[in-house]
XYZ file of C-alpha atoms in Angstrom:
502
model
C 60.700 20.152 -127.890
C 59.948 19.203 -131.458
C 58.190 15.889 -132.000
C 59.973 13.286 -134.070
C 57.967 11.735 -136.844
C 58.683 8.413 -138.486
C 59.874 8.639 -142.079
C 57.281 8.274 -144.796
C 59.744 6.112 -146.717
C 61.444 8.924 -148.601
C 64.968 9.887 -147.652
C 66.491 13.331 -147.695
C 69.926 12.413 -149.013
C 72.362 15.126 -147.992
C 75.191 15.871 -150.364
C 78.087 16.003 -147.944
C 81.633 16.458 -149.106
C 82.551 12.836 -149.556
C 79.223 11.742 -150.993
C 79.347 14.580 -153.529
C 82.762 13.591 -154.902
C 82.657 13.235 -158.677
C 83.482 9.640 -159.550
C 85.462 10.881 -162.538
C 88.077 12.471 -160.266
C 89.313 9.066 -159.080
C 92.602 7.996 -160.585
C 93.660 4.963 -158.600
C 94.331 2.452 -161.343
C 92.400 0.245 -163.669
C 90.360 -1.566 -160.983
C 89.085 1.715 -159.533
C 88.245 3.158 -162.961
C 86.434 -0.005 -164.027
C 84.471 -0.121 -160.767
C 83.627 3.573 -161.129
C 82.268 3.008 -164.645
C 80.142 0.032 -163.551
C 78.659 1.998 -160.633
C 77.951 5.010 -162.866
C 76.186 2.728 -165.348
C 73.983 1.272 -162.587
C 73.157 4.755 -161.234
C 72.179 6.056 -164.663
C 69.952 3.003 -165.188
C 67.705 3.928 -162.214
C 64.735 5.844 -163.665
C 63.047 6.893 -160.398
C 64.621 10.254 -159.434
C 64.278 9.806 -155.648
C 65.601 6.242 -155.719
C 68.464 7.322 -157.988
C 69.454 10.064 -155.527
C 69.588 7.584 -152.623
C 71.352 4.922 -154.686
C 73.935 7.405 -155.986
C 74.806 8.521 -152.448
C 75.246 4.884 -151.393
C 77.408 4.052 -154.419
C 79.588 7.106 -153.844
C 80.185 6.023 -150.249
C 80.869 2.476 -151.426
C 83.288 3.676 -154.096
C 85.307 5.635 -151.537
C 85.510 2.516 -149.364
C 86.529 0.377 -152.362
C 89.106 2.955 -153.453
C 90.608 3.023 -149.966
C 90.659 -0.795 -149.932
C 92.704 -0.799 -153.152
C 95.081 1.885 -151.872
C 95.647 0.215 -148.499
C 96.145 -3.180 -150.133
C 98.769 -1.692 -152.443
C 100.606 0.024 -149.587
C 100.295 -2.930 -147.237
C 100.113 -0.605 -144.238
C 99.413 -2.146 -140.849
C 99.342 -1.020 -137.238
C 102.797 -0.896 -135.681
C 102.596 -3.548 -132.931
C 105.319 -1.816 -130.937
C 103.067 1.248 -130.574
C 100.119 -0.786 -129.254
C 99.669 -0.524 -125.506
C 96.902 -1.322 -123.014
C 94.634 1.694 -122.481
C 95.625 4.413 -120.020
C 93.538 4.716 -116.810
C 91.852 7.892 -118.106
C 90.913 6.111 -121.359
C 88.926 3.327 -119.647
C 87.032 4.263 -116.513
C 85.427 1.944 -113.972
C 81.645 1.772 -113.885
C 80.334 3.966 -111.081
C 76.932 4.171 -109.401
C 76.335 7.917 -109.115
C 74.274 9.758 -106.519
C 71.231 11.823 -107.445
C 71.278 11.509 -111.240
C 68.510 13.697 -112.649
C 66.408 11.418 -114.903
C 65.306 14.452 -116.978
C 68.586 13.985 -118.920
C 66.749 11.130 -120.652
C 64.836 13.749 -122.684
C 68.132 14.355 -124.505
C 68.527 10.659 -125.376
C 67.549 8.474 -128.326
C 67.984 4.684 -128.240
C 68.978 2.792 -131.386
C 69.087 -0.952 -131.963
C 71.091 -2.507 -134.809
C 68.404 -4.616 -136.474
C 69.992 -5.650 -139.773
C 70.567 -9.330 -139.039
C 68.517 -12.357 -140.011
C 67.819 -15.336 -137.751
C 69.262 -17.845 -140.236
C 72.037 -19.120 -137.927
C 69.328 -20.159 -135.450
C 67.170 -21.685 -138.185
C 64.622 -18.863 -138.361
C 63.203 -16.926 -141.295
C 63.095 -13.116 -141.123
C 64.723 -10.604 -138.760
C 66.541 -12.104 -135.788
C 64.750 -9.588 -133.565
C 61.450 -11.497 -133.920
C 62.752 -14.732 -132.371
C 60.883 -15.489 -129.136
C 63.335 -15.437 -126.266
C 61.348 -15.306 -123.047
C 57.703 -15.824 -122.006
C 56.443 -15.484 -125.576
C 58.255 -12.175 -126.097
C 60.768 -11.432 -128.849
C 63.986 -9.403 -128.720
C 61.967 -6.514 -130.152
C 59.156 -6.880 -127.600
C 61.640 -6.723 -124.714
C 63.359 -3.622 -126.134
C 60.050 -1.820 -126.693
C 58.881 -2.716 -123.173
C 62.111 -1.321 -121.689
C 61.763 2.055 -123.430
C 58.038 2.265 -122.785
C 58.639 1.669 -119.054
C 61.426 4.280 -119.054
C 59.110 6.868 -120.608
C 56.322 6.079 -118.132
C 58.517 5.924 -115.018
C 60.370 9.193 -115.605
C 57.783 11.046 -117.727
C 60.252 11.487 -120.588
C 60.161 10.935 -124.337
C 62.968 8.602 -125.412
C 62.457 7.643 -129.074
C 63.246 4.067 -130.108
C 65.089 3.716 -133.431
C 65.750 0.613 -135.515
C 68.517 0.555 -138.117
C 67.294 -2.117 -140.526
C 68.991 -3.623 -143.541
C 67.365 -4.342 -146.900
C 66.984 -7.903 -145.537
C 64.887 -6.892 -142.512
C 63.153 -3.648 -143.522
C 59.844 -4.965 -144.922
C 59.257 -7.545 -142.184
C 60.117 -5.045 -139.446
C 57.724 -2.426 -140.882
C 54.879 -4.941 -140.595
C 55.850 -6.123 -137.112
C 56.145 -2.696 -135.454
C 52.543 -1.856 -136.351
C 51.507 -3.797 -133.230
C 53.149 -1.138 -131.034
C 51.000 1.730 -132.368
C 49.085 2.174 -129.115
C 52.177 1.994 -126.906
C 53.827 4.952 -125.155
C 56.768 4.956 -127.522
C 57.860 6.755 -130.683
C 59.395 4.189 -133.067
C 61.523 5.357 -135.979
C 63.209 3.227 -138.623
C 65.804 3.809 -141.319
C 67.930 1.549 -143.499
C 71.645 1.056 -143.491
C 73.316 1.208 -146.897
C 73.101 -1.494 -149.531
C 76.516 -2.170 -151.103
C 77.382 -4.440 -154.049
C 79.326 -7.604 -153.432
C 82.599 -7.623 -155.371
C 83.850 -10.549 -157.454
C 87.175 -11.560 -155.909
C 88.888 -12.291 -159.229
C 87.702 -9.432 -161.438
C 87.128 -6.838 -158.657
C 83.874 -5.913 -160.418
C 80.466 -5.524 -158.739
C 78.338 -8.690 -158.737
C 75.023 -6.884 -159.481
C 74.432 -5.553 -162.973
C 71.417 -3.361 -162.166
C 69.935 -1.667 -159.095
C 67.176 -4.298 -159.203
C 69.591 -7.261 -159.303
C 68.892 -10.158 -156.936
C 69.359 -9.560 -153.191
C 72.147 -12.144 -153.112
C 74.364 -9.709 -155.039
C 74.180 -7.057 -152.302
C 75.134 -6.843 -148.635
C 74.696 -4.513 -145.632
C 78.223 -3.146 -144.922
C 78.489 -3.646 -141.160
C 77.384 -1.409 -138.288
C 80.133 1.137 -138.991
C 77.809 2.305 -141.761
C 75.500 3.794 -139.126
C 77.123 7.230 -139.411
C 76.612 7.414 -143.192
C 73.104 5.951 -142.968
C 71.964 8.255 -140.127
C 73.185 11.252 -142.110
C 71.900 10.196 -145.544
C 68.441 9.358 -144.156
C 68.111 12.864 -142.697
C 67.413 11.316 -139.272
C 70.557 12.769 -137.671
C 69.346 16.308 -138.392
C 65.813 15.445 -137.229
C 67.083 14.147 -133.885
C 69.208 17.238 -133.285
C 66.308 19.527 -134.268
C 64.098 17.690 -131.738
C 66.532 18.505 -128.926
C 68.235 15.121 -128.736
C 71.927 15.296 -127.823
C 72.930 11.675 -127.181
C 72.284 8.317 -128.778
C 72.723 4.875 -127.194
C 73.445 2.183 -129.795
C 73.539 -1.584 -129.252
C 72.907 -4.922 -130.969
C 69.252 -5.955 -130.870
C 70.275 -9.419 -129.608
C 72.192 -8.101 -126.578
C 69.568 -8.389 -123.849
C 71.870 -6.738 -121.305
C 72.075 -3.464 -123.223
C 69.531 -1.392 -121.310
C 69.561 2.376 -120.744
C 71.754 3.233 -117.742
C 71.520 6.681 -116.152
C 74.916 6.239 -114.464
C 76.696 5.737 -117.790
C 74.855 8.618 -119.428
C 75.720 10.980 -116.546
C 79.377 9.837 -116.601
C 79.470 10.667 -120.322
C 78.029 14.135 -119.678
C 80.378 14.845 -116.754
C 83.433 13.728 -118.754
C 82.292 15.772 -121.793
C 83.004 12.629 -123.787
C 81.696 12.629 -127.352
C 81.896 8.837 -127.546
C 81.659 6.088 -124.911
C 82.358 2.413 -125.576
C 81.145 -0.045 -122.958
C 83.793 -2.687 -122.341
C 83.793 -5.577 -119.895
C 86.327 -8.038 -118.506
C 87.433 -10.846 -120.800
C 86.700 -14.468 -120.054
C 87.978 -17.478 -122.007
C 84.877 -17.173 -124.206
C 85.743 -13.612 -125.273
C 89.430 -13.836 -126.158
C 88.868 -12.777 -129.762
C 86.710 -9.754 -128.937
C 87.948 -6.330 -130.075
C 89.568 -4.222 -127.375
C 90.443 -0.601 -126.618
C 94.152 0.143 -126.959
C 96.330 3.191 -126.515
C 97.942 4.018 -129.874
C 100.192 7.050 -129.900
C 98.278 8.567 -126.998
C 94.808 8.076 -128.506
C 92.147 5.471 -127.685
C 91.546 3.101 -130.600
C 89.798 -0.194 -131.225
C 91.956 -3.210 -132.045
C 90.148 -6.102 -133.737
C 91.520 -9.633 -133.987
C 91.660 -9.299 -137.808
C 94.247 -6.518 -137.419
C 96.583 -8.569 -135.237
C 99.702 -10.094 -136.874
C 99.688 -13.901 -136.607
C 102.800 -13.980 -134.412
C 101.035 -11.749 -131.843
C 97.694 -13.597 -131.712
C 98.480 -15.393 -128.457
C 99.386 -12.098 -126.834
C 96.130 -10.513 -128.053
C 94.000 -13.431 -126.844
C 95.577 -13.608 -123.388
C 94.060 -11.609 -120.552
C 97.433 -10.433 -119.256
C 97.928 -7.489 -121.617
C 94.391 -7.017 -122.967
C 91.943 -7.552 -120.105
C 88.757 -6.094 -121.612
C 86.700 -6.356 -124.793
C 84.138 -4.259 -126.639
C 80.482 -5.100 -125.901
C 79.325 -2.984 -128.880
C 77.193 -0.876 -126.534
C 78.083 2.608 -127.797
C 77.020 6.085 -126.620
C 77.586 9.042 -128.986
C 77.072 12.792 -128.957
C 74.794 13.565 -131.932
C 76.312 16.977 -132.676
C 79.769 15.401 -132.651
C 78.582 12.822 -135.227
C 77.322 15.689 -137.385
C 80.655 17.510 -137.098
C 82.686 14.408 -138.015
C 80.433 13.693 -141.002
C 80.375 17.295 -142.230
C 84.175 17.410 -142.062
C 84.456 14.103 -143.964
C 86.708 12.929 -141.163
C 85.369 9.385 -140.827
C 87.988 6.823 -141.834
C 87.088 3.452 -140.330
C 89.322 0.411 -140.678
C 88.112 -1.842 -143.490
C 87.058 -5.394 -142.652
C 87.421 -7.633 -145.711
C 84.805 -10.377 -145.418
C 85.454 -13.226 -147.860
C 82.374 -15.189 -148.905
C 81.443 -17.903 -151.376
C 77.984 -17.632 -152.968
C 75.590 -20.559 -153.346
C 76.764 -20.707 -156.960
C 80.405 -21.129 -155.901
C 81.511 -17.576 -156.769
C 84.241 -16.132 -154.509
C 83.220 -12.607 -153.459
C 84.389 -9.983 -150.999
C 82.346 -7.677 -148.789
C 83.983 -4.498 -147.526
C 82.619 -3.731 -144.071
C 83.303 -1.389 -141.146
C 82.599 -1.518 -137.402
C 81.072 1.197 -135.229
C 83.721 0.642 -132.544
C 86.479 1.787 -134.903
C 84.985 5.309 -134.819
C 86.297 5.879 -131.282
C 89.471 7.512 -132.683
C 87.456 10.269 -134.387
C 85.760 11.714 -131.295
C 87.072 14.112 -128.669
C 87.547 12.862 -125.094
C 86.375 9.372 -126.140
C 86.440 6.882 -123.276
C 85.648 3.306 -122.430
C 83.643 2.403 -119.330
C 84.330 -1.020 -117.813
C 80.769 -2.175 -117.156
C 79.458 -5.206 -115.244
C 79.165 -8.401 -117.259
C 75.373 -8.185 -116.858
C 75.357 -5.523 -119.619
C 76.656 -8.075 -122.137
C 74.032 -10.769 -122.621
C 74.041 -11.629 -126.328
C 71.965 -14.434 -127.803
C 73.951 -15.753 -130.760
C 72.914 -19.396 -130.501
C 70.454 -21.773 -128.854
C 73.077 -22.411 -126.154
C 72.673 -18.739 -125.186
C 68.900 -19.082 -125.514
C 68.849 -21.857 -122.888
C 70.404 -19.459 -120.350
C 67.920 -16.672 -121.138
C 64.870 -18.953 -120.943
C 65.968 -20.473 -117.636
C 65.172 -19.320 -114.104
C 68.736 -18.025 -113.937
C 67.204 -14.695 -114.978
C 64.178 -12.772 -113.755
C 62.237 -10.582 -116.163
C 60.664 -7.258 -115.229
C 59.628 -4.426 -117.571
C 61.591 -6.084 -120.383
C 64.823 -6.164 -118.336
C 66.558 -9.440 -117.456
C 68.457 -9.636 -114.160
C 70.316 -12.609 -112.734
C 68.469 -14.373 -109.922
C 69.884 -13.745 -106.441
C 69.801 -17.470 -105.699
C 72.757 -17.871 -108.020
C 75.451 -18.287 -105.400
C 78.443 -17.367 -107.511
C 79.128 -14.812 -110.237
C 79.050 -15.424 -113.951
C 76.891 -17.580 -116.175
C 77.317 -21.327 -116.714
C 79.133 -22.509 -119.828
C 76.572 -24.218 -122.085
C 77.506 -26.071 -125.272
C 74.619 -27.671 -127.141
C 75.315 -29.837 -130.201
C 74.085 -29.547 -133.788
C 70.734 -31.192 -132.988
C 69.899 -28.087 -130.908
C 71.180 -25.539 -133.435
C 67.786 -24.485 -134.801
C 65.190 -22.910 -132.508
C 62.456 -25.351 -133.610
C 64.647 -28.384 -132.780
C 65.786 -26.787 -129.520
C 62.163 -26.356 -128.398
C 61.256 -29.950 -129.299
C 64.110 -31.345 -127.197
C 63.077 -29.606 -123.957
C 59.660 -30.390 -122.438
C 60.584 -27.591 -120.038
C 63.785 -25.632 -119.450
C 65.903 -27.365 -116.759
C 66.757 -25.740 -113.441
C 70.385 -24.621 -113.985
C 70.803 -22.290 -111.000
C 73.676 -24.426 -109.677
C 75.144 -25.410 -113.048
C 78.793 -24.731 -113.915
C 79.154 -26.459 -117.270
C 76.844 -28.347 -119.634
C 77.857 -30.135 -122.823
C 75.224 -31.971 -124.854
C 75.931 -33.830 -128.099
C 73.886 -36.173 -130.258
C 70.235 -37.199 -130.074
C 69.407 -36.046 -126.529
C 66.107 -34.753 -125.148
C 64.957 -33.552 -121.723
C 61.755 -34.155 -119.777
C 59.994 -31.741 -117.429
C 61.416 -30.562 -114.115
C 65.022 -31.652 -114.771
C 67.732 -30.199 -112.493
C 71.324 -29.831 -113.722
C 74.137 -28.890 -111.336
C 77.936 -28.811 -111.339
C 79.423 -30.214 -114.558
C 77.147 -32.356 -116.724
C 78.231 -33.978 -119.995
C 75.610 -35.878 -121.974
C 76.716 -37.522 -125.221
C 74.564 -39.818 -127.358
C 76.850 -41.616 -129.785
C 75.907 -41.782 -133.452
C 72.768 -43.830 -133.962
C 71.986 -43.780 -130.246
C 69.466 -41.776 -128.245
C 69.353 -40.439 -124.688
C 66.106 -39.315 -123.024
C 66.405 -37.577 -119.641
C 63.073 -38.371 -117.882
C 60.835 -35.947 -116.004
C 62.143 -34.902 -112.605
C 65.702 -36.179 -113.147
C 68.356 -34.690 -110.858
C 71.832 -34.640 -112.445
C 74.855 -33.292 -110.604
C 78.432 -33.761 -111.850
C 77.375 -36.555 -114.225
C 78.854 -37.947 -117.434
C 76.278 -39.825 -119.510
C 77.146 -41.529 -122.820
C 75.764 -44.269 -125.019
C 72.143 -45.136 -125.658
C 69.828 -45.059 -122.675
C 66.853 -43.632 -120.908
C 67.547 -42.952 -117.254
C 64.925 -44.656 -115.062
C 66.527 -44.657 -111.611
C 66.716 -41.117 -110.295
């Protein structure tokens, strides 16, 4: 088997059909022509030949997306709600533990983490993947440990790939140097960099390729297919004998390699597998697999007409949601890209810049690609495979003794008597990781917790136990300190106090 080498920084931009389209052939009105001229001007202004080649491919892909946005907006086409049905039994299969799976199939696998996000929502600078989540280890450390253990245990060579954005690329390149002596082959590539569009003029915000970062954006994880192809990595993986790729968000700590899912994919000859799991009240807005004219598709909340929102959010008709753990056949990706068949639903993300400018970002989601692959299926996986850390409320769960950690994999402790995780809602004072850490001398014992709400200036001592439903609210200007060793079960605490009697 050929050995995969990390890129030297240069990209072999392949001129596929859609990326080789001449901008001048577009004739979709004034906005499209004006955008085309602005993009052409920026491309011609790039003097470095290699950079210009990469930038031109990105701008051609962006222009096609922008052109389609204009066309769809003019037509006003939407999904026909009457044709939307829950998935058929053959479209979403139950998770199955299979007998005698041959682990050598792992030699055909590559694992990819979506690593384009920053840790700003949790008050951190740099890639989100470098936030410490457990025992001094970051998201990235845990992922690397998982793959390294997999390679050692089964004597296989599963490469670990990071899709960075222009926001995370430089920091990640520095950080991964520490894994040089590990039993793991780490590869990185960048997703595309698209120009933000002024909402009023429909013109690109950047004037030059070197314009400030704030004028650009990474266009969602649906861009993975373009970026894998343009970087040349798709061809490299196939040439090295890889047939499957497992893709997940870097902050989903439940997304570990599962031989049962991989074997199910192979047995079903499915080119695409989306892991779904049962909805809870916390997941009502998550995208879901639907049956649309006999084909599996992804339905996102943004596509739902307002008068059908309640129906979408209920668990009666739509019982599952997309975890964004995706398995794909690499040769099938190549076929879809070579045929220019990819046509992902556009997500229009409205933003306001720090300077008050209203802009739009045209994005796509990887889940929407399900309709383009043969025999695509969903697998209804256990909830344990969906363990995202989007906030410090999630971080409290991960840091607690609710989970055991082994070889980078988190598993729920057996002492937890009932299924599911507690509902934890921490207030604004806990929003940033640094503040969160200051407010806990040690992470409380929450093995028997059902629900925790904390608001206001609250802090916790060492060895605190929380059980049942606990609500702790310090009113404005007040402060609550939970002392060391406190035992709270089904308690409501408000006002301004330090508990002494416990």
